[in-house]
Coordinates of C-alpha atoms (C1' of nucleotides) in Angstrom, one line a residue:
Chain A
M44 CA 72.6 51.6 8.9
E45 CA 75.0 52.1 6.5
E46 CA 73.5 53.9 5.0
Q47 CA 72.7 56.5 7.4
G48 CA 76.2 56.8 8.4
R49 CA 77.7 57.2 4.7
L50 CA 74.9 59.7 4.2
L51 CA 76.4 61.2 7.0
P52 CA 77.2 64.7 6.4
P53 CA 81.2 65.3 4.2
P54 CA 81.7 68.6 5.4
G55 CA 83.1 70.0 2.5
E56 CA 80.8 68.5 0.3
P57 CA 78.0 70.4 -0.7
R58 CA 74.6 70.7 0.4
R59 CA 73.2 69.6 -3.4
Q60 CA 74.4 66.9 -3.3
E61 CA 73.5 65.2 -0.9
L62 CA 70.0 66.1 -1.3
G63 CA 69.9 64.4 -5.0
E64 CA 71.9 61.9 -3.7
I65 CA 68.1 61.4 -1.4
L66 CA 65.4 62.5 -4.4
Q67 CA 67.1 60.1 -6.5
Q68 CA 66.4 57.0 -3.9
I69 CA 63.6 58.1 -3.6
M70 CA 62.4 57.8 -6.9
G71 CA 64.0 55.0 -7.0
I72 CA 61.7 53.0 -4.7
T73 CA 59.2 52.4 -6.4
E74 CA 61.7 50.4 -8.8
Q75 CA 62.8 47.8 -5.9
S76 CA 61.5 45.3 -4.5
L77 CA 59.2 46.0 -1.0
D78 CA 61.9 44.5 1.4
E79 CA 64.3 47.0 -0.1
A80 CA 61.9 49.6 -0.6
Q81 CA 60.9 49.3 3.5
A82 CA 64.6 49.4 4.0
K83 CA 64.8 52.4 1.9
K84 CA 62.3 54.2 3.2
H85 CA 63.3 54.1 7.0
A86 CA 67.0 54.9 5.8
L87 CA 65.1 57.6 4.6
N88 CA 62.6 58.2 7.6
C89 CA 66.1 58.3 9.5
H90 CA 67.7 61.0 8.1
R91 CA 69.7 63.9 9.5
L92 CA 67.5 66.0 6.9
K93 CA 63.9 64.5 6.4
P94 CA 62.7 67.2 9.0
A95 CA 63.4 69.9 6.9
L96 CA 62.8 68.1 3.4
F97 CA 59.7 67.3 4.5
T98 CA 58.3 71.5 5.1
V99 CA 60.3 72.4 2.4
L100 CA 57.4 69.8 0.3
C101 CA 54.5 70.4 2.8
E102 CA 54.7 73.8 1.4
I103 CA 55.3 73.8 -1.5
K104 CA 52.2 71.0 -1.7
E105 CA 50.1 73.8 0.5
K106 CA 50.1 76.1 -1.7
T107 CA 49.7 74.0 -5.1
G108 CA 46.7 73.1 -3.5
L109 CA 44.9 75.8 -2.5
S110 CA 42.7 75.9 -5.4
V111 CA 40.6 73.3 -4.0
R112 CA 40.5 74.1 -0.8
S113 CA 39.1 77.9 -1.0
S114 CA 36.1 76.9 -2.7
Q115 CA 34.2 76.3 0.5
E116 CA 35.1 78.5 3.0
E117 CA 33.1 77.9 6.7
E118 CA 29.4 78.9 6.3
P119 CA 28.4 80.9 9.8
V120 CA 25.5 79.1 10.7
D121 CA 22.5 77.5 8.1
P122 CA 19.7 79.7 8.9
Q123 CA 17.7 76.1 8.4
L124 CA 19.4 74.2 10.7
M125 CA 18.9 77.9 13.6
R126 CA 15.4 77.7 12.3
L127 CA 15.6 73.6 13.2
D128 CA 17.3 73.8 16.1
N129 CA 15.0 76.4 17.4
M130 CA 11.8 74.9 17.3
L131 CA 13.9 71.0 18.1
L132 CA 14.3 73.6 21.0
A133 CA 11.1 74.9 21.9
E134 CA 9.6 71.9 21.3
G135 CA 11.8 70.5 24.3
V136 CA 12.8 67.8 22.0
A137 CA 16.7 69.0 22.0
G138 CA 16.3 71.0 25.1
P139 CA 17.8 69.1 28.4
E140 CA 16.3 65.7 29.0
K141 CA 13.7 65.5 31.6
G142 CA 14.1 62.1 31.9
G143 CA 12.7 59.1 29.7
G144 CA 9.3 59.0 28.0
S145 CA 7.5 57.3 30.4
A146 CA 8.8 59.8 33.2
A147 CA 8.0 62.2 31.4
A148 CA 4.4 61.5 30.8
A149 CA 3.8 60.2 33.8
A150 CA 4.8 63.6 35.4
A151 CA 3.5 65.9 32.7
A152 CA -0.3 64.2 33.1
A153 CA 0.2 64.9 38.0
A154 CA 1.3 67.6 37.2
S155 CA -1.5 69.2 35.2
G156 CA -4.1 66.8 37.1
G157 CA -5.7 68.5 39.5
V158 CA -6.0 71.6 37.8
S159 CA -7.7 71.1 34.0
P160 CA -8.8 67.0 33.7
D161 CA -9.4 67.7 30.2
H162 CA -6.9 69.2 29.1
S163 CA -4.5 67.0 31.1
I164 CA -5.2 63.6 29.5
E165 CA -4.9 65.0 26.0
H166 CA -1.2 66.3 26.8
S167 CA 0.0 63.4 28.9
D168 CA -0.5 62.0 25.6
Y169 CA 0.6 64.2 23.4
R170 CA 3.5 64.4 26.2
H171 CA 4.9 60.7 26.3
K172 CA 4.8 60.4 21.9
L173 CA 6.5 63.9 22.2
A174 CA 9.2 61.8 25.1
Q175 CA 9.2 59.0 22.7
I176 CA 10.4 61.6 19.7
R177 CA 13.0 63.0 22.2
Q178 CA 14.6 60.1 22.6
I179 CA 14.9 58.6 19.4
Y180 CA 16.1 62.1 18.9
H181 CA 18.6 61.8 21.4
A182 CA 20.1 57.9 20.2
E183 CA 20.8 59.0 16.8
L184 CA 22.1 62.6 17.3
E185 CA 24.7 61.1 19.9
K186 CA 24.9 58.0 17.8
Y187 CA 25.9 60.7 15.1
E188 CA 27.9 62.5 17.2
Q189 CA 29.7 58.8 18.2
A190 CA 31.1 57.8 14.3
C191 CA 32.3 61.4 13.6
S192 CA 33.8 61.2 16.1
E193 CA 35.3 58.3 15.7
F194 CA 35.3 58.3 12.2
T195 CA 37.6 62.0 12.6
T196 CA 39.7 59.8 15.0
H197 CA 40.7 57.3 12.0
V198 CA 41.0 59.8 9.4
M199 CA 43.9 61.6 11.6
N200 CA 45.3 58.7 12.6
L201 CA 45.9 57.4 9.4
L202 CA 46.8 61.1 8.1
R203 CA 49.1 60.9 10.8
E204 CA 50.1 58.0 10.0
Q205 CA 51.0 58.9 6.7
S206 CA 52.4 61.6 7.5
R207 CA 55.9 60.0 8.1
T208 CA 55.4 58.9 4.4
R209 CA 54.4 62.1 3.0
P210 CA 53.9 65.2 2.8
V211 CA 50.3 66.4 5.6
A212 CA 50.3 69.3 6.2
P213 CA 48.3 70.1 9.3
R214 CA 46.0 72.5 7.4
E215 CA 45.5 69.2 5.3
I216 CA 44.2 67.5 7.8
E217 CA 42.1 70.7 9.6
R218 CA 40.0 70.3 6.4
M219 CA 39.9 67.0 6.6
V220 CA 38.4 67.0 9.7
G221 CA 36.2 70.1 8.6
I222 CA 34.9 67.9 5.7
I223 CA 33.9 65.1 7.7
H224 CA 32.2 67.4 10.6
R225 CA 30.1 69.4 7.5
K226 CA 28.5 65.7 5.7
F227 CA 27.8 64.4 9.4
S228 CA 26.4 67.4 10.3
S229 CA 24.5 67.1 6.9
I230 CA 23.4 63.9 8.5
Q231 CA 22.3 65.2 11.8
M232 CA 20.9 67.8 10.0
Q233 CA 18.7 65.3 8.7
L234 CA 18.1 63.7 11.8
K235 CA 16.7 66.7 13.1
Q236 CA 14.9 68.1 9.7
S237 CA 13.0 64.6 10.4
T238 CA 12.3 64.9 13.9
C239 CA 10.9 68.1 13.4
E240 CA 8.5 66.8 11.2
A241 CA 7.5 64.2 13.3
V242 CA 6.5 67.0 15.7
M243 CA 4.5 69.6 13.6
I244 CA 2.7 66.0 12.2
L245 CA 2.3 65.2 16.4
R246 CA 0.6 68.5 16.9
S247 CA -1.6 69.1 14.9
R248 CA -2.8 64.9 15.5
F249 CA -2.3 66.3 18.9
L250 CA -3.4 70.3 19.7
D251 CA -5.3 70.8 17.1
A252 CA -8.0 71.8 18.8
R253 CA -10.5 70.7 16.0
R254 CA -9.8 67.1 16.3
K255 CA -10.5 67.5 20.1
R256 CA -13.4 69.3 19.6
R257 CA -16.3 69.1 22.3
N258 CA -19.1 69.9 21.6
F259 CA -20.9 72.0 23.8
S260 CA -23.0 71.2 27.2
K261 CA -26.6 71.1 26.1
Q262 CA -27.5 74.0 28.5
A263 CA -24.7 76.8 26.7
T264 CA -25.8 75.7 22.9
E265 CA -29.7 76.8 24.7
V266 CA -28.3 79.2 25.8
L267 CA -26.7 80.4 22.8
N268 CA -29.8 79.5 20.6
E269 CA -31.7 81.1 23.5
Y270 CA -29.7 84.9 22.1
F271 CA -29.6 83.9 18.3
Y272 CA -33.3 83.2 18.0
S273 CA -34.4 86.3 20.2
H274 CA -32.4 88.6 18.4
L275 CA -33.2 86.6 14.9
S276 CA -33.2 89.7 13.3
N277 CA -29.6 91.3 14.7
P278 CA -28.3 88.0 15.6
Y279 CA -25.2 89.5 16.4
P280 CA -24.2 89.9 20.1
S281 CA -21.9 93.0 21.0
E282 CA -19.2 92.3 22.7
E283 CA -20.9 92.7 26.1
A284 CA -23.0 90.3 25.4
K285 CA -20.5 88.2 24.1
E286 CA -19.4 88.0 27.6
E287 CA -22.0 86.9 29.4
L288 CA -22.9 84.4 27.3
A289 CA -19.5 82.5 26.8
K290 CA -19.5 83.3 31.4
K291 CA -22.9 81.6 31.1
C292 CA -21.5 78.8 29.3
G293 CA -18.9 77.8 30.5
I294 CA -16.7 78.7 27.4
T295 CA -14.4 80.8 26.4
I296 CA -15.4 84.7 23.3
S297 CA -14.4 82.9 20.7
Q298 CA -15.6 79.9 21.3
V299 CA -18.9 82.0 21.3
S300 CA -18.2 84.5 17.7
N301 CA -17.1 80.5 16.5
W302 CA -20.7 79.9 17.4
F303 CA -22.7 81.9 16.4
G304 CA -21.2 82.8 13.0
N305 CA -21.8 79.0 11.9
K306 CA -25.4 79.4 13.2
R307 CA -25.7 82.5 11.1
I308 CA -24.0 80.6 8.4
R309 CA -26.0 77.5 8.6
Y310 CA -28.8 79.1 9.5
K311 CA -29.6 81.0 6.8
K312 CA -27.6 78.5 4.2
N313 CA -31.5 76.1 4.9
I314 CA -33.9 77.9 7.1
G315 CA -35.9 75.1 6.5
K316 CA -33.8 72.7 8.6
F317 CA -33.8 75.3 11.7
Q318 CA -37.8 76.3 11.6
E319 CA -38.7 74.0 14.5
E320 CA -35.6 74.8 16.5
A321 CA -36.6 78.6 15.4
N322 CA -40.0 77.7 17.0
I323 CA -39.2 76.3 19.9
Y324 CA -36.6 79.0 21.0
A325 CA -39.0 81.8 19.4
V326 CA -41.5 80.6 22.1
K327 CA -39.9 80.6 25.1
T328 CA -38.5 83.8 24.7
A329 CA -41.8 84.8 24.4
V330 CA -42.8 83.1 27.0
S331 CA -39.5 83.8 28.9
V332 CA -40.5 87.8 27.9
T333 CA -44.3 87.8 29.2
H334 CA -43.6 85.7 32.4
G335 CA -39.6 86.8 32.7
T336 CA -38.9 83.2 33.4
Q337 CA -36.0 82.7 30.7
S338 CA -33.4 80.0 31.9
G339 CA -32.7 77.1 32.1
G340 CA -36.6 75.9 30.8
D341 CA -35.6 71.9 29.1
S342 CA -39.3 71.5 28.6
P343 CA -40.7 72.2 25.3
P344 CA -43.8 75.4 25.7
T345 CA -46.9 75.4 24.8
P346 CA -46.7 77.9 22.5
S347 CA -49.5 81.1 24.2
S348 CA -47.7 84.1 23.2
S349 CA -47.4 86.0 19.9
A350 CA -44.0 86.7 20.3
G351 CA -42.6 85.6 17.6
S352 CA -38.7 84.9 16.1
G353 CA -38.9 88.2 14.3
G354 CA -38.5 88.9 10.5
S355 CA -34.7 87.0 10.4
F356 CA -31.8 88.1 8.2
N357 CA -32.3 88.1 5.0
L358 CA -30.6 85.5 2.3
S359 CA -28.2 86.4 -0.5
S360 CA -28.8 83.6 -3.1
S361 CA -31.6 80.7 -1.2
S362 CA -34.2 84.3 -0.9
D363 CA -34.3 83.3 -4.6
L364 CA -34.2 80.1 -4.9
F365 CA -37.0 80.0 -2.2
L366 CA -38.8 82.4 -3.9
G367 CA -38.9 80.5 -7.5
L368 CA -38.9 77.0 -5.3
P369 CA -40.5 77.0 -1.7
G370 CA -40.7 72.7 -1.6
L371 CA -37.7 72.1 -3.1
N372 CA -35.7 71.9 -1.2
G373 CA -35.9 72.4 3.0
D374 CA -35.7 75.9 1.9
A375 CA -38.7 77.8 3.6
Y376 CA -39.1 80.3 6.0
P377 CA -37.9 82.4 8.5
P378 CA -39.9 81.4 11.2
S379 CA -43.7 83.2 11.9
Q380 CA -44.3 85.2 14.5
V381 CA -47.9 84.2 13.5
E382 CA -49.7 81.7 16.0
S383 CA -51.5 79.6 13.9
L384 CA -48.3 79.2 11.3
R385 CA -46.2 78.3 14.1
H386 CA -49.2 76.0 15.9
S387 CA -49.2 74.0 12.1
M388 CA -45.5 74.4 12.5
S389 CA -44.7 73.3 15.4
Q390 CA -45.9 69.8 15.2
G391 CA -44.8 67.9 12.3
P392 CA -41.9 67.6 11.0
Y393 CA -39.8 70.7 8.5
G394 CA -41.7 68.3 5.9
E395 CA -44.8 69.4 7.5
G396 CA -43.5 72.9 8.0
L397 CA -43.9 73.4 4.1
A398 CA -47.0 73.6 3.4
P399 CA -47.9 76.7 5.4
G400 CA -44.5 78.0 4.3
Q401 CA -46.1 78.5 1.0
L402 CA -48.8 80.6 3.2
Y403 CA -45.8 82.9 4.7
S404 CA -44.9 85.5 2.4
P405 CA -41.3 86.5 2.0
R406 CA -41.3 89.7 1.1
D407 CA -39.5 91.4 3.8
M408 CA -36.5 89.8 3.6
R409 CA -35.1 89.3 0.6
A410 CA -33.4 91.6 -1.9
N411 CA -30.9 92.3 0.3
G412 CA -28.0 90.8 1.2
G413 CA -27.7 91.6 4.7
W414 CA -28.5 90.6 8.1
Q415 CA -29.4 93.3 9.3
E416 CA -31.2 95.3 6.7
A417 CA -33.4 92.9 6.9
A418 CA -34.3 93.3 10.5
T419 CA -36.0 96.3 11.4
P420 CA -39.4 95.3 9.3
C421 CA -39.4 92.0 10.1
S422 CA -39.4 92.5 13.8
V423 CA -42.4 92.4 14.6
T424 CA -42.6 91.4 17.9
S425 CA -39.5 90.4 19.2
P426 CA -37.4 91.7 21.1
T427 CA -34.3 93.0 18.6
E428 CA -33.1 95.4 20.8
G429 CA -35.1 95.2 23.1
P430 CA -32.8 95.6 25.7
G431 CA -34.9 94.1 28.5
S432 CA -35.2 90.6 27.1
V433 CA -30.2 90.6 26.3
H434 CA -30.2 91.9 29.9
S435 CA -32.9 89.5 31.0
D436 CA -30.3 86.9 29.2
T437 CA -27.7 88.1 30.4
S438 CA -28.5 88.9 33.8
N439 CA -29.2 85.6 35.0
Chain B
dT85 C1' -20.6 52.1 9.7
dT86 C1' -22.7 55.8 7.4
dA87 C1' -24.4 60.4 7.5
dA88 C1' -25.7 64.3 10.1
dA89 C1' -25.0 67.9 12.9
dT90 C1' -20.7 70.9 15.2
dG91 C1' -17.6 73.4 17.0
dA92 C1' -13.2 75.6 14.9
dT93 C1' -10.4 76.4 11.4
dT94 C1' -8.4 78.0 6.8
dA95 C1' -9.1 82.1 2.8
dC96 C1' -10.9 87.2 1.8
dG97 C1' -12.6 90.8 2.4
dG98 C1' -13.8 95.8 4.8
Chain C
dC279 C1' -10.2 92.4 14.5
dC280 C1' -14.7 90.7 13.0
dG281 C1' -17.6 89.3 8.6
dT282 C1' -19.0 85.4 5.3
dA283 C1' -18.5 81.2 2.8
dA284 C1' -16.0 76.8 2.7
dT285 C1' -13.9 73.5 4.8
dC286 C1' -11.8 69.9 8.3
dA287 C1' -12.0 66.4 11.8
dT288 C1' -14.8 64.7 14.8
dT289 C1' -18.7 63.3 17.5
dT290 C1' -23.2 61.9 17.3
dA291 C1' -27.1 59.8 15.7
dA292 C1' -28.9 56.3 12.1

DNA sequence: TTAAATGATTACGG
DNA sequence: CCGTAATCATTTAA
């Protein structure tokens, strides 16, 4: 107290001396005992020149400390973070909460339940898992948010406290806060990253069509096979034909395309495996052509007429194999259009069918890799391009 | 439980 | 985009 009195402005005294005195006291603080230092500190704090001095010190510090700060200025927005945010938003993870996990799942199930039963089951499961992820995500996010704010407050309090005894510029506080926020954002980004990964895994697990594949109905495969074997020489349904088939089978056009793609490749790969099937459908087609009844019949028709499925397309590589070593593998021959042959083949699995295979000469269909090239010569009786057969299929 | 069948996807070329 | 060929993941038969 008395110090303050002594430090009071002696009117005529030059300021310089006063300042020098103060600075000396400051310098001397470290050499004094704790109590003394505390007392002096307090005294200095209350000195009337203190604010001015403090400002000066802050300015100096600001100027000298600039080098550090300039390095990391505010980056606008991290594109990576943007992407993550967008994805989380799109997936409904970051969006507005729609209630607790089970509730959301139940709502989803209820919402889609009536329309598409097939869809709803997996979907509700998916939604349930997604809701779990969202819950965790939000909880973690909130935790980080809170921790960040707490920490920031703490640091700011600390700095404010210290600002009474050491020069702390407002910008420094600002910078500190920025650093803290950046640190916490990077943590949040990791959280978002992990969440994104989890969602992606969930998606691939539930939404990937391959994982919830269902076989087509018996009837659908029937229809498809019928078309395939009746157009064996050129099993490439047109757009309209695909449409008809899709409608008839209750599947999509792309599913029809998939089916034909798979069928072609698999048939070509191992004709022997399909010979029996080819036979059945060839006969069916024959019956249907002759009798006009082609739809639906499950029962294997008796081989009667000669409307076999005609020459198949060519296999590029396996034809050689087939010619060279007929009995080696499943490679056999395309289904025959000869009745006797069909007859002999029809009674057994493909093992027995192999024997007649040697009788059959695959002359037409080798050498050219294309499917369609072989079509013409082989198809003796096949209703390949007969509009009638196609039409009859489609009409029914 | 394993192997075959099967629908869907991917990579690549036209 | 449509095709082939390879591959994946599931369903079904053994």
